[in-house]
mmCIF file of C-alpha atoms and ligand atoms in Angstrom:
data_model
loop_
_atom_site.group_PDB
_atom_site.id
_atom_site.type_symbol
_atom_site.label_atom_id
_atom_site.label_comp_id
_atom_site.label_asym_id
_atom_site.label_seq_id
_atom_site.Cartn_x
_atom_site.Cartn_y
_atom_site.Cartn_z
ATOM 1 C CA UNK A 1 -4.800 -16.510 -14.121
ATOM 2 C CA UNK A 2 -5.743 -17.388 -10.304
ATOM 3 C CA UNK A 3 -4.097 -15.398 -7.950
ATOM 4 C CA UNK A 4 -3.046 -14.847 -4.303
ATOM 5 C CA UNK A 5 -1.903 -12.826 -2.465
ATOM 6 C CA UNK A 6 -0.623 -12.267 0.667
ATOM 7 C CA UNK A 7 -1.779 -8.747 2.289
ATOM 8 C CA UNK A 8 0.268 -6.603 4.756
ATOM 9 C CA UNK A 9 -0.573 -4.795 7.854
ATOM 10 C CA UNK A 10 -3.988 -2.959 6.869
ATOM 11 C CA UNK A 11 -5.601 -5.875 5.172
ATOM 12 C CA UNK A 12 -8.238 -3.638 4.369
ATOM 13 C CA UNK A 13 -6.702 -1.080 2.767
ATOM 14 C CA UNK A 14 -4.365 -3.479 0.735
ATOM 15 C CA UNK A 15 -7.241 -5.241 -0.294
ATOM 16 C CA UNK A 16 -8.577 -1.372 -1.661
ATOM 17 C CA UNK A 17 -5.417 -0.536 -3.115
ATOM 18 C CA UNK A 18 -5.316 -3.864 -5.559
ATOM 19 C CA UNK A 19 -8.657 -2.960 -6.660
ATOM 20 C CA UNK A 20 -8.159 0.421 -7.576
ATOM 21 C CA UNK A 21 -4.774 -0.592 -8.954
ATOM 22 C CA UNK A 22 -7.547 -2.873 -11.445
ATOM 23 C CA UNK A 23 -9.417 -1.057 -11.863
ATOM 24 C CA UNK A 24 -7.362 2.155 -12.582
ATOM 25 C CA UNK A 25 -5.952 0.070 -15.697
ATOM 26 C CA UNK A 26 -8.762 -1.249 -17.166
ATOM 27 C CA UNK A 27 -7.771 -4.875 -16.039
ATOM 28 C CA UNK A 28 -10.598 -7.368 -14.767
ATOM 29 C CA UNK A 29 -10.818 -9.068 -12.824
ATOM 30 C CA UNK A 30 -13.121 -10.808 -10.098
ATOM 31 C CA UNK A 31 -12.419 -11.507 -5.904
ATOM 32 C CA UNK A 32 -13.296 -14.569 -5.544
ATOM 33 C CA UNK A 33 -11.905 -15.135 -1.743
ATOM 34 C CA UNK A 34 -11.317 -12.877 0.671
ATOM 35 C CA UNK A 35 -10.119 -14.010 4.713
ATOM 36 C CA UNK A 36 -8.345 -12.490 7.289
ATOM 37 C CA UNK A 37 -4.959 -11.298 5.720
ATOM 38 C CA UNK A 38 -5.035 -13.441 1.808
ATOM 39 C CA UNK A 39 -7.355 -12.566 -1.134
ATOM 40 C CA UNK A 40 -7.758 -14.740 -4.079
ATOM 41 C CA UNK A 41 -8.492 -12.762 -7.392
ATOM 42 C CA UNK A 42 -8.947 -14.640 -10.736
ATOM 43 C CA UNK A 43 -7.914 -11.697 -13.443
ATOM 44 C CA UNK A 44 -5.487 -12.312 -16.714
ATOM 45 C CA UNK A 45 -1.428 -13.091 -16.152
ATOM 46 C CA UNK A 46 0.199 -10.193 -14.818
ATOM 47 C CA UNK A 47 3.656 -8.838 -14.903
ATOM 48 C CA UNK A 48 4.230 -10.242 -10.548
ATOM 49 C CA UNK A 49 7.712 -8.729 -10.744
ATOM 50 C CA UNK A 50 6.412 -5.095 -11.132
ATOM 51 C CA UNK A 51 2.431 -5.310 -9.370
ATOM 52 C CA UNK A 52 4.559 -6.473 -5.966
ATOM 53 C CA UNK A 53 6.909 -3.755 -6.495
ATOM 54 C CA UNK A 54 3.876 -1.249 -7.535
ATOM 55 C CA UNK A 55 1.905 -2.222 -4.875
ATOM 56 C CA UNK A 56 2.355 -0.634 -1.065
ATOM 57 C CA UNK A 57 0.200 -3.232 0.918
ATOM 58 C CA UNK A 58 1.011 -6.541 -0.561
ATOM 59 C CA UNK A 59 3.996 -9.123 0.616
ATOM 60 C CA UNK A 60 3.374 -12.129 -1.801
ATOM 61 C CA UNK A 61 1.946 -12.915 -5.062
ATOM 62 C CA UNK A 62 1.393 -16.448 -5.692
ATOM 63 C CA UNK A 63 0.282 -18.606 -8.511
ATOM 64 C CA UNK A 64 -2.740 -21.092 -8.040
ATOM 65 C CA UNK A 65 -1.598 -24.650 -8.080
ATOM 66 C CA UNK A 66 -4.459 -27.216 -8.935
ATOM 67 C CA UNK A 67 -2.291 -30.227 -8.415
ATOM 68 C CA UNK A 68 0.568 -29.814 -6.471
ATOM 69 C CA UNK A 69 2.689 -33.056 -7.005
ATOM 70 C CA UNK A 70 2.806 -30.704 -10.930
ATOM 71 C CA UNK A 71 5.689 -28.506 -8.666
ATOM 72 C CA UNK A 72 7.839 -32.130 -7.509
ATOM 73 C CA UNK A 73 9.054 -32.743 -10.995
ATOM 74 C CA UNK A 74 12.757 -31.915 -10.058
ATOM 75 C CA UNK A 75 15.353 -34.687 -8.723
ATOM 76 C CA UNK A 76 16.373 -31.881 -6.092
ATOM 77 C CA UNK A 77 14.296 -29.367 -4.860
ATOM 78 C CA UNK A 78 14.141 -26.413 -1.904
ATOM 79 C CA UNK A 79 11.022 -26.117 -0.962
ATOM 80 C CA UNK A 80 9.617 -23.902 1.600
ATOM 81 C CA UNK A 81 6.168 -23.913 3.182
ATOM 82 C CA UNK A 82 3.750 -20.718 4.622
ATOM 83 C CA UNK A 83 0.133 -21.668 5.755
ATOM 84 C CA UNK A 84 -2.548 -19.333 6.340
ATOM 85 C CA UNK A 85 -4.183 -18.545 8.766
ATOM 86 C CA UNK A 86 -1.148 -19.355 10.993
ATOM 87 C CA UNK A 87 -1.638 -22.520 11.950
ATOM 88 C CA UNK A 88 0.825 -24.790 14.207
ATOM 89 C CA UNK A 89 -1.218 -28.071 13.336
ATOM 90 C CA UNK A 90 -1.936 -27.453 10.041
ATOM 91 C CA UNK A 91 1.277 -26.968 9.217
ATOM 92 C CA UNK A 92 3.048 -29.811 11.238
ATOM 93 C CA UNK A 93 0.966 -32.739 8.924
ATOM 94 C CA UNK A 94 1.437 -30.883 5.571
ATOM 95 C CA UNK A 95 5.208 -30.458 6.216
ATOM 96 C CA UNK A 96 5.014 -34.205 6.861
ATOM 97 C CA UNK A 97 3.025 -34.892 3.932
ATOM 98 C CA UNK A 98 5.224 -33.041 1.449
ATOM 99 C CA UNK A 99 8.193 -34.475 2.559
ATOM 100 C CA UNK A 100 6.966 -37.835 2.819
ATOM 101 C CA UNK A 101 5.478 -37.044 -1.327
ATOM 102 C CA UNK A 102 9.590 -36.004 -1.588
ATOM 103 C CA UNK A 103 10.669 -39.006 -0.680
ATOM 104 C CA UNK A 104 8.189 -41.637 -2.171
ATOM 105 C CA UNK A 105 9.093 -39.845 -5.157
ATOM 106 C CA UNK A 106 13.160 -40.207 -4.552
ATOM 107 C CA UNK A 107 13.841 -36.515 -4.919
ATOM 108 C CA UNK A 108 16.536 -35.262 -3.000
ATOM 109 C CA UNK A 109 14.971 -31.670 -0.670
ATOM 110 C CA UNK A 110 16.176 -28.998 1.304
ATOM 111 C CA UNK A 111 13.155 -27.591 3.326
ATOM 112 C CA UNK A 112 13.361 -24.053 4.099
ATOM 113 C CA UNK A 113 12.062 -23.570 7.798
ATOM 114 C CA UNK A 114 10.697 -20.613 9.402
ATOM 115 C CA UNK A 115 13.514 -18.659 10.850
ATOM 116 C CA UNK A 116 11.236 -17.631 14.040
ATOM 117 C CA UNK A 117 9.997 -21.195 16.317
ATOM 118 C CA UNK A 118 6.662 -21.727 15.988
ATOM 119 C CA UNK A 119 6.311 -19.614 12.761
ATOM 120 C CA UNK A 120 3.609 -21.115 10.223
ATOM 121 C CA UNK A 121 4.869 -18.915 7.468
ATOM 122 C CA UNK A 122 8.018 -17.566 5.728
ATOM 123 C CA UNK A 123 8.937 -13.934 5.834
ATOM 124 C CA UNK A 124 9.011 -11.960 2.702
ATOM 125 C CA UNK A 125 12.571 -11.477 3.418
ATOM 126 C CA UNK A 126 13.286 -15.007 4.094
ATOM 127 C CA UNK A 127 11.327 -16.477 1.181
ATOM 128 C CA UNK A 128 13.432 -13.566 -1.311
ATOM 129 C CA UNK A 129 16.952 -15.113 0.402
ATOM 130 C CA UNK A 130 16.691 -18.010 0.932
ATOM 131 C CA UNK A 131 14.395 -19.125 -1.934
ATOM 132 C CA UNK A 132 13.334 -17.164 -4.620
ATOM 133 C CA UNK A 133 17.076 -16.491 -4.909
ATOM 134 C CA UNK A 134 18.082 -19.858 -5.158
ATOM 135 C CA UNK A 135 15.658 -20.955 -7.465
ATOM 136 C CA UNK A 136 13.677 -22.857 -5.080
ATOM 137 C CA UNK A 137 9.643 -23.199 -4.510
ATOM 138 C CA UNK A 138 7.508 -21.509 -1.996
ATOM 139 C CA UNK A 139 4.276 -23.353 -1.609
ATOM 140 C CA UNK A 140 1.320 -21.178 0.217
ATOM 141 C CA UNK A 141 -1.412 -23.622 1.301
ATOM 142 C CA UNK A 142 -4.619 -21.104 2.318
ATOM 143 C CA UNK A 143 -6.967 -23.454 4.430
ATOM 144 C CA UNK A 144 -10.539 -22.238 3.677
ATOM 145 C CA UNK A 145 -13.708 -24.199 3.728
ATOM 146 C CA UNK A 146 -11.007 -26.134 0.893
ATOM 147 C CA UNK A 147 -7.497 -26.162 0.811
ATOM 148 C CA UNK A 148 -6.430 -24.296 -1.875
ATOM 149 C CA UNK A 149 -2.295 -24.442 -3.280
ATOM 150 C CA UNK A 150 -0.069 -21.751 -4.685
ATOM 151 C CA UNK A 151 3.512 -21.246 -5.330
ATOM 152 C CA UNK A 152 4.903 -17.877 -4.742
ATOM 153 C CA UNK A 153 6.110 -15.917 -7.522
ATOM 154 C CA UNK A 154 6.820 -12.491 -6.516
ATOM 155 C CA UNK A 155 7.524 -10.933 -2.716
ATOM 156 C CA UNK A 156 7.870 -7.280 -1.587
ATOM 157 C CA UNK A 157 11.475 -5.983 -0.246
ATOM 158 C CA UNK A 158 11.846 -4.175 1.939
ATOM 159 C CA UNK A 159 15.366 -2.923 1.643
ATOM 160 C CA UNK A 160 14.087 -1.375 -1.603
ATOM 161 C CA UNK A 161 11.708 0.758 0.718
ATOM 162 C CA UNK A 162 14.185 1.279 2.826
ATOM 163 C CA UNK A 163 16.938 2.711 0.639
ATOM 164 C CA UNK A 164 13.635 5.297 -0.500
ATOM 165 C CA UNK A 165 12.740 5.744 3.357
ATOM 166 C CA UNK A 166 16.266 6.088 4.955
ATOM 167 C CA UNK A 167 18.228 6.065 2.191
ATOM 168 C CA UNK A 168 17.678 9.465 0.867
ATOM 169 C CA UNK A 169 19.643 12.906 0.580
ATOM 170 C CA UNK A 170 16.660 14.081 2.947
ATOM 171 C CA UNK A 171 15.261 13.246 5.347
ATOM 172 C CA UNK A 172 12.921 14.932 7.847
ATOM 173 C CA UNK A 173 10.531 12.058 10.013
ATOM 174 C CA UNK A 174 7.643 14.554 10.993
ATOM 175 C CA UNK A 175 7.143 15.448 8.013
ATOM 176 C CA UNK A 176 7.136 12.278 5.468
ATOM 177 C CA UNK A 177 4.884 8.776 5.438
ATOM 178 C CA UNK A 178 6.424 5.988 4.382
ATOM 179 C CA UNK A 179 7.044 4.489 0.800
ATOM 180 C CA UNK A 180 4.070 2.109 1.684
ATOM 181 C CA UNK A 181 0.867 4.476 2.196
ATOM 182 C CA UNK A 182 2.131 7.014 -0.518
ATOM 183 C CA UNK A 183 2.170 3.695 -3.007
ATOM 184 C CA UNK A 184 -1.583 2.706 -0.932
ATOM 185 C CA UNK A 185 -2.727 6.341 -2.124
ATOM 186 C CA UNK A 186 -1.397 6.363 -5.534
ATOM 187 C CA UNK A 187 -2.916 3.182 -6.544
ATOM 188 C CA UNK A 188 -5.859 4.197 -4.944
ATOM 189 C CA UNK A 189 -6.093 7.352 -6.777
ATOM 190 C CA UNK A 190 -3.797 7.231 -10.635
ATOM 191 C CA UNK A 191 -2.689 5.214 -12.785
ATOM 192 C CA UNK A 192 0.722 5.308 -15.476
ATOM 193 C CA UNK A 193 0.378 8.205 -17.676
ATOM 194 C CA UNK A 194 -1.656 10.244 -15.140
ATOM 195 C CA UNK A 195 -0.553 13.799 -13.939
ATOM 196 C CA UNK A 196 -0.728 13.338 -10.543
ATOM 197 C CA UNK A 197 -0.810 16.271 -7.994
ATOM 198 C CA UNK A 198 0.474 15.962 -4.228
ATOM 199 C CA UNK A 199 -0.127 19.461 -3.170
ATOM 200 C CA UNK A 200 1.158 18.897 0.475
ATOM 201 C CA UNK A 201 4.613 17.270 -1.174
ATOM 202 C CA UNK A 202 6.858 17.871 1.862
ATOM 203 C CA UNK A 203 10.212 16.234 1.144
ATOM 204 C CA UNK A 204 8.118 14.286 -2.353
ATOM 205 C CA UNK A 205 7.478 10.780 -0.178
ATOM 206 C CA UNK A 206 4.684 10.717 -3.149
ATOM 207 C CA UNK A 207 5.894 12.354 -5.797
ATOM 208 C CA UNK A 208 8.453 9.699 -5.391
ATOM 209 C CA UNK A 209 6.722 6.753 -5.947
ATOM 210 C CA UNK A 210 5.104 7.876 -8.539
ATOM 211 C CA UNK A 211 7.406 8.776 -10.639
ATOM 212 C CA UNK A 212 8.472 4.981 -10.153
ATOM 213 C CA UNK A 213 4.916 3.785 -10.859
ATOM 214 C CA UNK A 214 5.005 5.557 -14.058
ATOM 215 C CA UNK A 215 2.956 8.696 -13.172
ATOM 216 C CA UNK A 216 3.773 12.246 -14.015
ATOM 217 C CA UNK A 217 3.715 14.315 -10.861
ATOM 218 C CA UNK A 218 3.663 17.778 -9.504
ATOM 219 C CA UNK A 219 4.046 18.897 -5.769
ATOM 220 C CA UNK A 220 2.874 21.868 -3.936
ATOM 221 C CA UNK A 221 4.462 23.137 -0.679
ATOM 222 C CA UNK A 222 4.543 26.271 1.257
ATOM 223 C CA UNK A 223 7.577 25.825 2.884
ATOM 224 C CA UNK A 224 10.385 26.470 0.617
ATOM 225 C CA UNK A 225 13.152 24.156 2.858
ATOM 226 C CA UNK A 226 10.363 21.236 2.185
ATOM 227 C CA UNK A 227 10.586 22.065 -1.597
ATOM 228 C CA UNK A 228 14.217 21.889 -1.833
ATOM 229 C CA UNK A 229 14.640 19.096 0.043
ATOM 230 C CA UNK A 230 12.529 17.410 -2.471
ATOM 231 C CA UNK A 231 14.235 18.613 -5.254
ATOM 232 C CA UNK A 232 17.227 17.163 -4.241
ATOM 233 C CA UNK A 233 15.602 14.198 -3.283
ATOM 234 C CA UNK A 234 13.525 13.470 -6.507
ATOM 235 C CA UNK A 235 16.888 14.386 -8.459
ATOM 236 C CA UNK A 236 18.639 11.664 -6.364
ATOM 237 C CA UNK A 237 15.893 8.538 -7.602
ATOM 238 C CA UNK A 238 15.546 10.236 -11.121
ATOM 239 C CA UNK A 239 19.785 9.277 -11.563
ATOM 240 C CA UNK A 240 19.284 5.961 -9.436
ATOM 241 C CA UNK A 241 16.158 4.516 -10.827
ATOM 242 C CA UNK A 242 16.990 5.769 -14.490
ATOM 243 C CA UNK A 243 13.490 6.984 -13.946
ATOM 244 C CA UNK A 244 11.936 8.912 -17.320
ATOM 245 C CA UNK A 245 8.231 10.080 -16.186
ATOM 246 C CA UNK A 246 8.778 14.585 -15.381
ATOM 247 C CA UNK A 247 7.891 16.169 -12.158
ATOM 248 C CA UNK A 248 7.198 19.853 -10.638
ATOM 249 C CA UNK A 249 7.771 20.904 -7.794
ATOM 250 C CA UNK A 250 6.543 24.981 -6.856
ATOM 251 C CA UNK A 251 6.492 27.118 -3.344
ATOM 252 C CA UNK A 252 3.005 27.835 -3.169
ATOM 253 C CA UNK A 253 0.066 27.581 -1.060
ATOM 254 C CA UNK A 254 -2.483 24.772 -1.700
ATOM 255 C CA UNK A 255 -6.262 26.475 -0.214
ATOM 256 C CA UNK A 256 -4.995 28.671 -3.830
ATOM 257 C CA UNK A 257 -4.174 25.883 -6.111
ATOM 258 C CA UNK A 258 -6.517 27.120 -8.914
ATOM 259 C CA UNK A 259 -4.056 30.235 -9.142
ATOM 260 C CA UNK A 260 -1.073 28.197 -10.654
ATOM 261 C CA UNK A 261 -2.689 25.825 -12.454
ATOM 262 C CA UNK A 262 -5.537 25.394 -14.922
ATOM 263 C CA UNK A 263 -9.205 24.085 -14.301
ATOM 264 C CA UNK A 264 -9.466 19.978 -15.745
ATOM 265 C CA UNK A 265 -5.787 19.701 -15.685
ATOM 266 C CA UNK A 266 -5.108 17.693 -13.905
ATOM 267 C CA UNK A 267 -5.849 13.634 -13.871
ATOM 268 C CA UNK A 268 -5.495 12.497 -9.930
ATOM 269 C CA UNK A 269 -4.532 13.769 -6.538
ATOM 270 C CA UNK A 270 -2.793 11.683 -4.014
ATOM 271 C CA UNK A 271 -1.549 13.586 -0.354
ATOM 272 C CA UNK A 272 -1.626 13.730 3.312
ATOM 273 C CA UNK A 273 -2.175 17.507 3.950
ATOM 274 C CA UNK A 274 -1.243 18.912 8.029
ATOM 275 C CA UNK A 275 -2.665 16.394 10.294
ATOM 276 C CA UNK A 276 -2.212 19.035 13.095
ATOM 277 C CA UNK A 277 0.124 19.799 15.605
ATOM 278 C CA UNK A 278 2.492 16.563 16.385
ATOM 279 C CA UNK A 279 1.492 14.790 19.747
ATOM 280 C CA UNK A 280 2.959 13.207 22.662
ATOM 281 C CA UNK A 281 0.537 11.154 24.266
ATOM 282 C CA UNK A 282 -3.865 10.577 23.302
ATOM 283 C CA UNK A 283 -5.393 14.044 23.582
ATOM 284 C CA UNK A 284 -7.863 15.166 25.628
ATOM 285 C CA UNK A 285 -11.739 15.155 23.716
ATOM 286 C CA UNK A 286 -12.194 19.375 24.327
ATOM 287 C CA UNK A 287 -8.597 19.125 22.719
ATOM 288 C CA UNK A 288 -9.015 16.802 19.949
ATOM 289 C CA UNK A 289 -12.303 18.862 19.103
ATOM 290 C CA UNK A 290 -10.311 22.202 18.687
ATOM 291 C CA UNK A 291 -8.036 20.219 16.165
ATOM 292 C CA UNK A 292 -10.487 18.845 14.440
ATOM 293 C CA UNK A 293 -12.907 22.217 13.877
ATOM 294 C CA UNK A 294 -8.810 24.539 13.655
ATOM 295 C CA UNK A 295 -8.808 22.112 10.185
ATOM 296 C CA UNK A 296 -11.931 21.908 8.984
ATOM 297 C CA UNK A 297 -11.489 25.455 6.775
ATOM 298 C CA UNK A 298 -8.080 24.487 5.644
ATOM 299 C CA UNK A 299 -9.767 20.902 4.678
ATOM 300 C CA UNK A 300 -12.487 22.742 2.907
ATOM 301 C CA UNK A 301 -10.479 25.380 1.226
ATOM 302 C CA UNK A 302 -8.070 23.355 -0.437
ATOM 303 C CA UNK A 303 -10.921 20.887 -1.285
ATOM 304 C CA UNK A 304 -12.788 23.452 -3.393
ATOM 305 C CA UNK A 305 -9.579 24.177 -5.110
ATOM 306 C CA UNK A 306 -8.707 20.767 -6.202
ATOM 307 C CA UNK A 307 -11.952 20.704 -7.696
ATOM 308 C CA UNK A 308 -11.756 22.896 -9.744
ATOM 309 C CA UNK A 309 -8.305 21.538 -11.765
ATOM 310 C CA UNK A 310 -9.078 17.805 -11.328
ATOM 311 C CA UNK A 311 -10.600 16.550 -14.547
ATOM 312 C CA UNK A 312 -14.266 15.040 -14.764
ATOM 313 C CA UNK A 313 -13.963 11.964 -12.928
ATOM 314 C CA UNK A 314 -10.770 12.475 -11.272
ATOM 315 C CA UNK A 315 -9.577 10.579 -8.405
ATOM 316 C CA UNK A 316 -8.570 12.472 -5.176
ATOM 317 C CA UNK A 317 -6.966 9.993 -2.139
ATOM 318 C CA UNK A 318 -6.346 11.919 0.583
ATOM 319 C CA UNK A 319 -5.766 11.228 4.589
ATOM 320 C CA UNK A 320 -8.111 12.923 7.274
ATOM 321 C CA UNK A 321 -6.779 13.928 10.660
ATOM 322 C CA UNK A 322 -8.657 11.144 13.283
ATOM 323 C CA UNK A 323 -7.987 11.108 16.731
ATOM 324 C CA UNK A 324 -8.993 8.005 19.729
ATOM 325 C CA UNK A 325 -9.003 10.550 23.079
ATOM 326 C CA UNK A 326 -8.237 10.350 26.012
ATOM 327 C CA UNK A 327 -11.546 9.485 27.323
ATOM 328 C CA UNK A 328 -11.558 6.579 24.899
ATOM 329 C CA UNK A 329 -13.701 8.940 22.010
ATOM 330 C CA UNK A 330 -13.241 9.038 18.244
ATOM 331 C CA UNK A 331 -12.814 12.409 17.228
ATOM 332 C CA UNK A 332 -12.485 12.851 13.162
ATOM 333 C CA UNK A 333 -13.681 15.220 10.630
ATOM 334 C CA UNK A 334 -17.437 15.290 9.156
ATOM 335 C CA UNK A 335 -15.969 13.330 5.661
ATOM 336 C CA UNK A 336 -19.891 13.331 4.777
ATOM 337 C CA UNK A 337 -20.324 16.803 5.043
ATOM 338 C CA UNK A 338 -16.803 18.137 3.394
ATOM 339 C CA UNK A 339 -17.535 15.594 0.368
ATOM 340 C CA UNK A 340 -21.224 17.312 -0.009
ATOM 341 C CA UNK A 341 -19.765 20.888 0.285
ATOM 342 C CA UNK A 342 -17.003 20.207 -2.125
ATOM 343 C CA UNK A 343 -18.792 17.996 -4.581
ATOM 344 C CA UNK A 344 -17.122 15.227 -4.569
ATOM 345 C CA UNK A 345 -18.399 11.913 -4.229
ATOM 346 C CA UNK A 346 -16.625 9.427 -1.875
ATOM 347 C CA UNK A 347 -15.796 5.963 -3.538
ATOM 348 C CA UNK A 348 -16.090 2.827 -1.125
ATOM 349 C CA UNK A 349 -12.628 1.424 -0.013
ATOM 350 C CA UNK A 350 -14.011 -1.795 0.860
ATOM 351 C CA UNK A 351 -17.489 -3.281 2.087
ATOM 352 C CA UNK A 352 -19.725 -0.262 1.699
ATOM 353 C CA UNK A 353 -17.099 1.320 3.790
ATOM 354 C CA UNK A 354 -15.787 4.980 2.680
ATOM 355 C CA UNK A 355 -12.716 5.587 4.986
ATOM 356 C CA UNK A 356 -10.401 3.003 6.647
ATOM 357 C CA UNK A 357 -8.154 3.864 9.484
ATOM 358 C CA UNK A 358 -4.411 3.391 9.171
ATOM 359 C CA UNK A 359 -2.299 3.424 12.531
ATOM 360 C CA UNK A 360 -1.075 1.668 14.821
ATOM 361 C CA UNK A 361 -1.104 1.522 18.639
ATOM 362 C CA UNK A 362 1.692 4.279 18.742
ATOM 363 C CA UNK A 363 0.472 7.320 16.531
ATOM 364 C CA UNK A 364 -1.505 9.729 18.524
ATOM 365 C CA UNK A 365 -2.208 11.631 15.127
ATOM 366 C CA UNK A 366 -4.254 8.313 13.186
ATOM 367 C CA UNK A 367 -4.903 9.038 9.262
ATOM 368 C CA UNK A 368 -8.204 8.023 8.276
ATOM 369 C CA UNK A 369 -7.879 7.207 4.089
ATOM 370 C CA UNK A 370 -10.199 8.788 1.751
ATOM 371 C CA UNK A 371 -11.158 8.436 -1.223
ATOM 372 C CA UNK A 372 -12.926 10.860 -3.760
ATOM 373 C CA UNK A 373 -14.064 11.658 -7.151
ATOM 374 C CA UNK A 374 -15.021 14.626 -8.871
ATOM 375 C CA UNK A 375 -18.626 14.567 -10.148
HETATM 376 C C1 SAM B 1 1.958 15.867 6.536
HETATM 377 S S1 SAM B 1 3.437 16.903 5.711
HETATM 378 C C2 SAM B 1 3.093 16.194 4.010
HETATM 379 C C3 SAM B 1 4.595 14.827 3.630
HETATM 380 C C4 SAM B 1 4.416 14.330 2.723
HETATM 381 N N1 SAM B 1 3.603 13.823 2.017
HETATM 382 C C5 SAM B 1 5.857 13.837 2.369
HETATM 383 O O1 SAM B 1 6.155 12.521 2.658
HETATM 384 O O2 SAM B 1 7.092 14.742 2.728
HETATM 385 C C6 SAM B 1 2.537 18.042 4.983
HETATM 386 C C7 SAM B 1 2.943 19.029 4.521
HETATM 387 O O3 SAM B 1 2.008 20.196 3.935
HETATM 388 C C8 SAM B 1 2.557 21.447 4.167
HETATM 389 N N2 SAM B 1 2.160 22.591 4.632
HETATM 390 C C9 SAM B 1 0.845 23.022 5.077
HETATM 391 N N3 SAM B 1 0.122 23.665 5.098
HETATM 392 C C10 SAM B 1 -0.040 24.352 3.385
HETATM 393 C C11 SAM B 1 -0.291 24.819 2.917
HETATM 394 N N4 SAM B 1 -1.728 25.062 3.304
HETATM 395 N N5 SAM B 1 -0.284 24.783 1.366
HETATM 396 C C12 SAM B 1 0.921 24.423 1.024
HETATM 397 N N6 SAM B 1 1.456 23.072 1.585
HETATM 398 C C13 SAM B 1 1.164 23.264 2.723
HETATM 399 C C14 SAM B 1 3.763 21.042 5.321
HETATM 400 O O4 SAM B 1 5.001 22.478 4.906
HETATM 401 C C15 SAM B 1 3.971 19.757 4.998
HETATM 402 O O5 SAM B 1 5.118 19.458 3.872
#
């Protein structure tokens, strides 16, 4: 099958997630084309509904359509159109062409236009509400050196993420990452059936998303309240989603993991460790350097321990702190040096890149995502 994936706000990271999602499951695939936020991949038939729920960084999954007219086989049709890259002229021309074809064939149609004036694509919630739940069809046109057409099969449902984020019994904004990024970290390193460790589990976001993907998970945190809150959240999740996978939690210091877990016993790690003190504004260069220096020994101790408990070839997706300073410099950890010292190999994430930044303008502590493999 040939699929088109519309990627979310960090397309390089989203593509890395898809790459390792398929690779970790031993699914053969080929990336045919990647431009901006759209990727064409050929692979076997997937369970598209499951895949969109498993992935954190994909917005739509669509199937390549050789001849668009093959979709017009009904007396009545509810039709939506999304054009990538977003170009108004291409959208208007194509809309005219499609509606003319429907008129020629005497097919009654309801055309679903984007809610936001001037937009050339339907947002995920529009496709869900106005197309998929009403048996309609969304056509995706991807314009590159030639035109590719797709029919949308599954769409990311933001309400499910929201429910597991702000709808949980326990919340704590400074300690938790989004379900989106949690899923991305899990998919980079882990596959269903794995025993995955989150050594800095906080209130359990990564563990929660791992259980939903079919990964068994162990969480450590040195803060007793975090462990209690994680337990409450995970018990809520197990009941609500009828999960059969297992989790365990331990109040423990993750710079001493091998005191608690056997060597070579863990399949994978996905985690966001302590990234330094919360910042209200961009730090000065000297302060950012101090934070990084203070954290260096902590990251090294943790990774030396992580290396002991991971199985050979086990992968660890880890968030590192990264700062843009008031002076305009980028201050980051020397990830190459830390990987060398701890005997981890840095894996490619995208086009030879060994790390990808995931941050918006407002974030003072930026997240630098890295994927390590035990030699
Ligand atoms: C950034 S938060 C993790 C967020 C978590 N992934 C979540 O979504 O809830 C970092 C966590 O690391 C914990 N922590 C810091 N140092 C630790 C250590 N040495 N051992 C274990 N946990 C530690 C903190 O208590 C905090 O909960």
